[in-house]
Short mmCIF file of C-alpha atoms and ligand atoms in Angstrom, two decimals:
data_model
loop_
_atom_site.label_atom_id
_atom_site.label_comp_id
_atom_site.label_asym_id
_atom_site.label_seq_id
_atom_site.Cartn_x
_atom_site.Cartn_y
_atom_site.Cartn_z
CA UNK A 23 100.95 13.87 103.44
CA UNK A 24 104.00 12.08 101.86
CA UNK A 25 103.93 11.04 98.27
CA UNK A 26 103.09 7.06 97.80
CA UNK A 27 104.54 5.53 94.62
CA UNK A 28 103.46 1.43 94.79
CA UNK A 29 105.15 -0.36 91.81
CA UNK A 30 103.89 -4.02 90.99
CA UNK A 31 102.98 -5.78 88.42
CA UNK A 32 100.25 -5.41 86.39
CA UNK A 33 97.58 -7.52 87.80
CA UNK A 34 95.10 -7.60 90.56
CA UNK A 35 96.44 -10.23 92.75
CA UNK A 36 100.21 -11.26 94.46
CA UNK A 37 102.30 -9.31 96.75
CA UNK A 38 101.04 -6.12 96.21
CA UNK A 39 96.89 -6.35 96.28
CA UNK A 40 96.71 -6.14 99.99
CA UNK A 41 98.64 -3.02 100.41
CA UNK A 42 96.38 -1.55 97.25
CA UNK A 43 93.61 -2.51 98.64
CA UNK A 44 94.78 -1.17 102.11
CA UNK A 45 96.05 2.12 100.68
CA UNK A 46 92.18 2.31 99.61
CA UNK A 47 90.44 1.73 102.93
CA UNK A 48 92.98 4.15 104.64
CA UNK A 49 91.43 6.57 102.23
CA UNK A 50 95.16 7.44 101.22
CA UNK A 51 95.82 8.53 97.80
CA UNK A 52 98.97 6.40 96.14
CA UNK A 53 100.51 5.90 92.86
CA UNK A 54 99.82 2.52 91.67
CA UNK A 55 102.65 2.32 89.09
CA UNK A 56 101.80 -1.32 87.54
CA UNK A 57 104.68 -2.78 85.17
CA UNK A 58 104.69 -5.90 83.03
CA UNK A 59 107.53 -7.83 82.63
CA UNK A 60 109.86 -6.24 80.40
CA UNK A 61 109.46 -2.86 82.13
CA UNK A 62 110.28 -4.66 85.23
CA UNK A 63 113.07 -6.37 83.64
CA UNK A 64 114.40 -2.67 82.70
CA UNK A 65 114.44 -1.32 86.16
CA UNK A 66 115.02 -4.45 88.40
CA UNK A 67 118.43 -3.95 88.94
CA UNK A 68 117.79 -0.55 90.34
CA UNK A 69 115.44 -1.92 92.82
CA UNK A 70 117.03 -3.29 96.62
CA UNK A 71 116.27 -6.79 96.14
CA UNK A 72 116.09 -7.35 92.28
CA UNK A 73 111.83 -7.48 93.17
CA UNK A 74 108.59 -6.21 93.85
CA UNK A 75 106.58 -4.66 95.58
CA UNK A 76 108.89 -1.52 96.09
CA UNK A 77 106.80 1.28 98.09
CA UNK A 78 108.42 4.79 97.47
CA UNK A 79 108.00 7.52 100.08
CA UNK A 80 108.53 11.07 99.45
CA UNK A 81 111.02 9.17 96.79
CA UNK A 82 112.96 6.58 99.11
CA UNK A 83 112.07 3.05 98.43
CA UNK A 84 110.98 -0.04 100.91
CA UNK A 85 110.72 -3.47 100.09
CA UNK A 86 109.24 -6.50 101.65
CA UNK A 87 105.56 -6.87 100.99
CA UNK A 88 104.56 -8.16 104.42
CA UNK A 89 106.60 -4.83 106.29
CA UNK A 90 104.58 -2.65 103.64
CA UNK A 91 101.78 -4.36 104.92
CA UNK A 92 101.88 -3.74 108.30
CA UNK A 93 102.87 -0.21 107.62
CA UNK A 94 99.85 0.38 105.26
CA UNK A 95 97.86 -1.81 107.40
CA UNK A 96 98.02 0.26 110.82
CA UNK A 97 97.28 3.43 108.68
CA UNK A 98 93.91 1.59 107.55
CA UNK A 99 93.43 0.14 110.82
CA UNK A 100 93.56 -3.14 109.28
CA UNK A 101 96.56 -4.61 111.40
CA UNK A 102 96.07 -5.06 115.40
CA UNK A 103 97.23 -2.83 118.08
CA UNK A 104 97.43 -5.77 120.82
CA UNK A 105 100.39 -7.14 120.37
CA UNK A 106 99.08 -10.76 120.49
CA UNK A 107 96.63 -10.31 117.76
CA UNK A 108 99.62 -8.65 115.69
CA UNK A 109 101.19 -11.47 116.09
CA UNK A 110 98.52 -13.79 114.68
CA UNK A 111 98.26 -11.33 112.31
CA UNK A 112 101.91 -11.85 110.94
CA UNK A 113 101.80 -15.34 111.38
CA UNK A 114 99.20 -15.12 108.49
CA UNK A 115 101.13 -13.42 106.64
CA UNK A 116 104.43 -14.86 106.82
CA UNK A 117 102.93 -17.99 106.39
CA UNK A 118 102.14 -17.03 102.68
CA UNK A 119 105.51 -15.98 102.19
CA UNK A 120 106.69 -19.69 102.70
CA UNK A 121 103.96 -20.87 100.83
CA UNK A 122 104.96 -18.63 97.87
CA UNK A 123 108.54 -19.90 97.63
CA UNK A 124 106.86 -22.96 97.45
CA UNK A 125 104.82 -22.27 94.31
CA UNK A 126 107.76 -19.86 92.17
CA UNK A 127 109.97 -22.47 91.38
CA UNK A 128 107.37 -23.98 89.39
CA UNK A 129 106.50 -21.42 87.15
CA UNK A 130 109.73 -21.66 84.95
CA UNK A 131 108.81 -25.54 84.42
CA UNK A 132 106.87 -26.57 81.33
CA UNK A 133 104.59 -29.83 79.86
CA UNK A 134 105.06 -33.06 82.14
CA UNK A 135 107.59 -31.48 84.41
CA UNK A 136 105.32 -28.67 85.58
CA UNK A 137 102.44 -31.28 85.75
CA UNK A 138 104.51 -33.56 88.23
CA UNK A 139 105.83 -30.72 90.00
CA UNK A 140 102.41 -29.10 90.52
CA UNK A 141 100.91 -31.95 91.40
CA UNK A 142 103.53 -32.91 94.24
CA UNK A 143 102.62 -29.12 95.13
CA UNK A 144 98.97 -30.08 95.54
CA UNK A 145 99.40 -33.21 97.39
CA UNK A 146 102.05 -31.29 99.65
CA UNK A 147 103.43 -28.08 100.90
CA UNK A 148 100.14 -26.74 98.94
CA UNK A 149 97.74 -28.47 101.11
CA UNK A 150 99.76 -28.29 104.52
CA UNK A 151 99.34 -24.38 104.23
CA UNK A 152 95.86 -24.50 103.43
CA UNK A 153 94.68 -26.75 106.53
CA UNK A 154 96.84 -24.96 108.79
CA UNK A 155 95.80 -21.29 107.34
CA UNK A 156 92.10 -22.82 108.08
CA UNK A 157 93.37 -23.95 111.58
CA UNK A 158 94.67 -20.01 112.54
CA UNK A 159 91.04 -19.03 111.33
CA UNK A 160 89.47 -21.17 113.46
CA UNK A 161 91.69 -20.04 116.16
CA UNK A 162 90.29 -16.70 115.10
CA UNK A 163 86.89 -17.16 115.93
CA UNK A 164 86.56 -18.78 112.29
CA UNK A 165 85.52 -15.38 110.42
CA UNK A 166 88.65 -13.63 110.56
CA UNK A 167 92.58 -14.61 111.62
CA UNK A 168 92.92 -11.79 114.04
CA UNK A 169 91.37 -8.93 116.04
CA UNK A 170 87.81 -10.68 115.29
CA UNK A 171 87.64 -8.20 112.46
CA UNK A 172 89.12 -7.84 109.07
CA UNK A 173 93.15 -7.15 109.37
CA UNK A 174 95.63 -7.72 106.77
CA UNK A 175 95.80 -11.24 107.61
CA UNK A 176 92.46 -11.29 105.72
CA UNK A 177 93.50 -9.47 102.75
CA UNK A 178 96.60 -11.58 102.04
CA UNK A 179 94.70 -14.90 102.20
CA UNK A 180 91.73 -13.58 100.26
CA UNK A 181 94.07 -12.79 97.41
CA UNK A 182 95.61 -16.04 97.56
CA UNK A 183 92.64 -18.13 97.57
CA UNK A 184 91.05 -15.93 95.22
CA UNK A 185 93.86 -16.98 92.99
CA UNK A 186 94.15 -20.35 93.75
CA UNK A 187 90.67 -20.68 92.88
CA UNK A 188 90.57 -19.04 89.50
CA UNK A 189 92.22 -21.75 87.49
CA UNK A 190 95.58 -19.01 87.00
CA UNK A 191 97.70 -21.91 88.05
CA UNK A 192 97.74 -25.33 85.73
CA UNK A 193 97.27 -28.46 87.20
CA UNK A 194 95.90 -26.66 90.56
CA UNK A 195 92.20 -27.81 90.73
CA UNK A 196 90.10 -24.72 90.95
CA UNK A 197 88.38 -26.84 93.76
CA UNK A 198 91.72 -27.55 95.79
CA UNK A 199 90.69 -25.27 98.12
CA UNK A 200 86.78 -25.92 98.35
CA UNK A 201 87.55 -29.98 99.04
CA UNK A 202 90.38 -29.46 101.59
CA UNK A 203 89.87 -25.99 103.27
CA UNK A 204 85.52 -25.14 102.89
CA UNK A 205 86.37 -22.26 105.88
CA UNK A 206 88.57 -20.52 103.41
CA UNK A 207 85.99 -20.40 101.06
CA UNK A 208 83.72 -18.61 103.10
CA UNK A 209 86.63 -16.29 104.38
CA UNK A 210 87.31 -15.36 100.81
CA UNK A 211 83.55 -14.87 100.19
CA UNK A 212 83.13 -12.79 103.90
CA UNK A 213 86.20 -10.88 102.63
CA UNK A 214 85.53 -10.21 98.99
CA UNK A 215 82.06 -8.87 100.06
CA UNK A 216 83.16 -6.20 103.02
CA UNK A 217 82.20 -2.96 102.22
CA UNK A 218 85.36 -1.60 102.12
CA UNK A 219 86.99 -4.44 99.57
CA UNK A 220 84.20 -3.59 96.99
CA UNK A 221 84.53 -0.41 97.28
CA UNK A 222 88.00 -0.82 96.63
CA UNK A 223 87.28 -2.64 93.25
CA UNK A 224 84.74 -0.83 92.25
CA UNK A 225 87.16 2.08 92.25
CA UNK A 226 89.16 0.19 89.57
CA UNK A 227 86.40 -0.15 87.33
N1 LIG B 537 110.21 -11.15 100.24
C1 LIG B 537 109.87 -10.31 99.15
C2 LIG B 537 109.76 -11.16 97.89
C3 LIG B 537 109.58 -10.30 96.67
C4 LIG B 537 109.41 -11.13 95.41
O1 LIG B 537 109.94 -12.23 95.26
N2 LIG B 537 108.64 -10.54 94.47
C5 LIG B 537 108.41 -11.19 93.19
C6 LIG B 537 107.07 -10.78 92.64
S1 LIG B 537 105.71 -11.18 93.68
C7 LIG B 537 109.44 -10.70 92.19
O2 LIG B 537 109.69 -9.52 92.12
N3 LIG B 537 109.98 -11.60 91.41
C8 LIG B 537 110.86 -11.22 90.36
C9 LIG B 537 111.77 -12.27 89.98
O3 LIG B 537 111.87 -13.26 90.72
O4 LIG B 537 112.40 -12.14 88.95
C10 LIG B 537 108.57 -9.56 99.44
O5 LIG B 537 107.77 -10.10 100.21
O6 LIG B 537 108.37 -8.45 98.95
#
């Protein structure tokens, strides 16, 4: 078995959840090297892309959280073998991709400018990806985006909503996604309870 070194930062949500949460249900033993800022700051210009996640294997390094995630995802069997389910799969989760380069030019902003510019977010590009993530669930069967089980498409929107939810972002109502997008509530709910994500969690404990 090749040696897994994950580095990300150290919290339980963004890019790199899903693929520690996947590592987990493929029963696959990783190194979840978690760095805060400055230590990230130290070693970013050693990394491919000046970011994270950075998966290591056997020592060589791959970037690109959503590539990580299909790779951890197939050895989970949480990421379709059809190729049309794969495909609703990624459309998941490049969808969040877009949304995120949405939401990072925001956090640099402080006082009145972040509140306008969060707030624009909200009325906007915030709530276009929420109705349309709900719309691929419903296409989905309306418990899970893909594969009518739980993929990675799952796991990338649970963390999101999970964190749009917790009040982590100013001036995003912690019940943005309850009002607009009730179906993602539930999916985050469905997902946060599956056996295998609290058994993931419970592992951190
Ligand atoms: N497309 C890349 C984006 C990676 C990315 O932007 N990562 C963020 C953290 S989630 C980062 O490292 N940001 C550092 C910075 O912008 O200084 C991926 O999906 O892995």
């Amino acid at each position: 078995m090749p040696h897994y070194k994950l580095t990300y930062f150290d919290f339980d949500g963004g890019r790199g959840e899903p693929i520690r949460i996947a590592f987990h249900v493929a029963g696959i033993a990783f190194e979840d090297n978690r760095l805060n800022f400055e230590q990230f700051n130290q070693m970013r210009q050693g990394t491919t892309f000046s970011s994270l996640p950075v998966l290591e294997i056997d020592g060589v390094p791959v970037t690109q959280s959503n590539a990580i995630c299909r790779f951890v995802g197939n050895m989970a069997g949480l990421y379709p073998a059809d190729a049309m389910q794969a495909l609703y799969c990624d459309e998941v989760l490049e969808a969040q991709e877009d949304l995120a380069h949405y939401i990072v030019p925001t956090f640099g902003l402080r006082g009145d400018e972040l509140r306008l510019a969060r707030e624009k977010l909200v009325d906007g590009w915030m709530s276009v990806y929420l109705k349309g993530l709900e719309q691929l669930l419903l296409r989905g069967g309306g418990h899970y985006f893909a594969n009518n089980g739980l993929t990675m498409a799952d796991l990338k929107t649970f963390v999101t909503t999970r964190w749009l939810r917790s009040g982590a972002l100013d001036h995003v109502p912690t019940d943005l996604v309850q009002r607009l997008t009730p179906g993602l509530v539930e999916h985050q709910e469905r997902v946060g309870g599956d056996p295998r994500v609290v058994a993931y969690y419970a592992s951190r404990r």
